[in-house]
Amino acid sequence: MTTMTAFERLSDEEKHNHFMQRIEAGEKIEAEDWMPEEYRMTLIKLISMHGISEIMGALPEKEWVPKAPTLRRKLGIMAKVQDEMGHGQLLLRVAEDLMKPYGRNREDIMQDLFTGRLKFHNVFHMPAPTWGDAGLIGWLVDGAAIITQTNMLKASYGPYARALQRICAEEVFHAQHGEAIIMALAEGTDEQKALVQDSLNRWWESLLMFFGPAAADTTGSSKQDTTIKYKIRTKTNEQLRQDFFTKYIPRVLSLGLELPDPTMRYDEEKGLWIYKQPDWNEFKEIVRNNGPKSKERLRLRQLSYENNAWVREALSPSNEAI
Amino acid sequence: MMKTPEDVRAQGHEKALKELLLQLADDDFIVAYRGSEWLGLAPHIEEDVAFSSISQDTMGHATMYYQLLEDLGLGVANDLAHARKPEERRNAILLEEVNGPGHYLEEPRYDWAFAVVRHYFYTQAKKIRIDSLQASSYEPLSHVAIKVNTELYYHLMHWKTWFKQLMTIPGEARERMLSAVSRSMEDAGGILALGPHEKKMTEAGLIEGEEFLKKRWLHEVEAMCDDCGVQVTLEPMMKRGNGRALEHTEDLTDAIKTLSAVYRQDPAAIW
């Protein structure tokens, strides 16, 4: 308690310095610890967006849960979407703790989603019209997620880092589940092979966008400098995208697939993949809920929210069971 | 005790076992599908996690029963699940009914009270059936029943909790629940039925008789309603027909179309 009192007596600047020393020393910050406003706000934005994206991310795959072509595939995709919901729940709990000092809670997160104040990941605004997409989402979208999330496994905020440990472990299974679907299709009939190539073409730009713009001037805003400063993440968006290429381009080619970008090549000297930039203006539109499926997917969530209002009302504390 | 498919054939019980396994498999297959349609639409995220886990377990149970049929040489599990026509299915009609107006991807206006009541009624019936099947004369089936029972314990606890919670809150919640109970009762007889081959099933010692199972179900549901302090007419009927006797509604036709959408693109392909 004495230490706490001494700490309380420090000026804001001294508190901030102390906090940054902890960050620099690699210490974990916990929910009840003092933290700068900027750190808290950055985490709330990052984690609530991550959490709600997991939940919205179940919707593109939802179509394929009943339609999965075999019993084993049905079980696999059911397990996957259940995991994703679980990740969403875990992350929202982390975000809720951070929001407490502002008197905000899950209800606010949901309202922010509906009004567009809280955005969800660009990939989950896209259509998934074939079974090939169900495989590709697992293989490459989850593959991309593993790369961005592994980048934050050592995040300075303890509750987030711990949630990510579990999430990443499960995402590895998802990527294997997706890869297994894609391998079966790639080794199958001509029609099945075509499903994979079509999906890859359809998802290519979204996959590039997944990692975010290389710099803030591309889209007008980027939180990457702040998140690196506070050791929430280590690599930049572009480094992550390059890691993704290095890991997946050889695999894509080994399946006999064509890269949707004919200009793509590896520059040995620079040690970089050279590629055609996606349309970042389109990216901005997509994350503003103007993507091809944004409205439809938000509508699903909003409708269920309204439809189940009576259940929430019944479960509210003022209605404790008699 | 029949330990192998050969034993079943030698004792002439193949038909009875096939009928029973198809009922078990088709029930779980269709109810797991109805559950999966709720994904992302449940009253809260915690329920989405729990409900999708239950549906996944249930699809797993269906898979085990279809596998037992495959082991008996009565078809390939995947084909039995996906290729059979609606009029060849043995599931109860209560389980094929849509969750509510709308489609699972478009304007779903699903009824949570109906979901709770249907799943509670079914899970309670399944629990009683599974308890009986643990002593089945076909050993591979009794082994599956023991395995299913470990998961079923949690499923039943889950739906009982919802049932009791919503039924004990006066006002809209209770009204919706009571209305879902009377509506579900109209077809609840189907989940308790063993169909036209019941006698053969009991003679073979595969499962206890329908009357016995029904009595236990009525006893459990009555106790639950008493516990909730509500008066309910406990008359499980089969107003729209008996699924065990291959009677079904359009809802099943649509469901099978969705469930087999990709499979039908090329039934011979490896997916």
GROMACS .gro file of N, CA and C in nm, chain A residues 65 73-83 177, chain B residues 32-33 35-36 52 55-57 59:
model
   66
   65VAL      N    1  -2.109  -2.412  -4.306
   65VAL     CA    2  -2.117  -2.510  -4.197
   65VAL      C    3  -2.212  -2.624  -4.234
   73ARG      N    4  -1.587  -3.309  -4.274
   73ARG     CA    5  -1.572  -3.166  -4.303
   73ARG      C    6  -1.674  -3.085  -4.223
   74LYS      N    7  -1.793  -3.140  -4.207
   74LYS     CA    8  -1.894  -3.070  -4.127
   74LYS      C    9  -1.841  -3.054  -3.984
   75LEU      N   10  -1.787  -3.162  -3.929
   75LEU     CA   11  -1.736  -3.156  -3.792
   75LEU      C   12  -1.619  -3.057  -3.781
   76GLY      N   13  -1.533  -3.058  -3.883
   76GLY     CA   14  -1.417  -2.970  -3.882
   76GLY      C   15  -1.457  -2.824  -3.883
   77ILE      N   16  -1.548  -2.788  -3.971
   77ILE     CA   17  -1.584  -2.646  -3.984
   77ILE      C   18  -1.670  -2.602  -3.864
   78MET      N   19  -1.748  -2.695  -3.809
   78MET     CA   20  -1.825  -2.661  -3.688
   78MET      C   21  -1.731  -2.630  -3.573
   79ALA      N   22  -1.626  -2.711  -3.561
   79ALA     CA   23  -1.529  -2.689  -3.453
   79ALA      C   24  -1.458  -2.556  -3.473
   80LYS      N   25  -1.428  -2.525  -3.598
   80LYS     CA   26  -1.355  -2.401  -3.628
   80LYS      C   27  -1.438  -2.278  -3.591
   81VAL      N   28  -1.562  -2.273  -3.638
   81VAL     CA   29  -1.641  -2.153  -3.611
   81VAL      C   30  -1.671  -2.140  -3.461
   82GLN      N   31  -1.679  -2.256  -3.395
   82GLN     CA   32  -1.701  -2.249  -3.250
   82GLN      C   33  -1.580  -2.188  -3.181
   83ASP      N   34  -1.461  -2.227  -3.227
   83ASP     CA   35  -1.338  -2.165  -3.174
   83ASP      C   36  -1.339  -2.015  -3.195
  177HIS      N   37  -0.685  -2.716  -4.103
  177HIS     CA   38  -0.818  -2.756  -4.152
  177HIS      C   39  -0.840  -2.696  -4.292
  354ALA      N   40  -2.868  -3.120  -3.530
  354ALA     CA   41  -2.738  -3.051  -3.529
  354ALA      C   42  -2.738  -2.941  -3.635
  355TYR      N   43  -2.802  -2.971  -3.748
  355TYR     CA   44  -2.814  -2.871  -3.854
  355TYR      C   45  -2.897  -2.751  -3.809
  357GLY      N   46  -2.941  -2.653  -3.515
  357GLY     CA   47  -2.858  -2.582  -3.416
  357GLY      C   48  -2.755  -2.494  -3.485
  358SER      N   49  -2.692  -2.548  -3.589
  358SER     CA   50  -2.584  -2.472  -3.656
  358SER      C   51  -2.639  -2.350  -3.729
  374SER      N   52  -2.294  -2.377  -3.023
  374SER     CA   53  -2.223  -2.433  -3.139
  374SER      C   54  -2.140  -2.555  -3.095
  377SER      N   55  -2.398  -2.839  -3.089
  377SER     CA   56  -2.432  -2.883  -3.225
  377SER      C   57  -2.319  -2.967  -3.284
  378GLN      N   58  -2.197  -2.925  -3.254
  378GLN     CA   59  -2.081  -2.999  -3.304
  378GLN      C   60  -2.078  -3.140  -3.243
  379ASP      N   61  -2.098  -3.150  -3.112
  379ASP     CA   62  -2.106  -3.282  -3.046
  379ASP      C   63  -2.215  -3.367  -3.112
  381MET      N   64  -2.351  -3.347  -3.410
  381MET     CA   65  -2.314  -3.393  -3.544
  381MET      C   66  -2.215  -3.510  -3.531
   0.00000   0.00000   0.00000
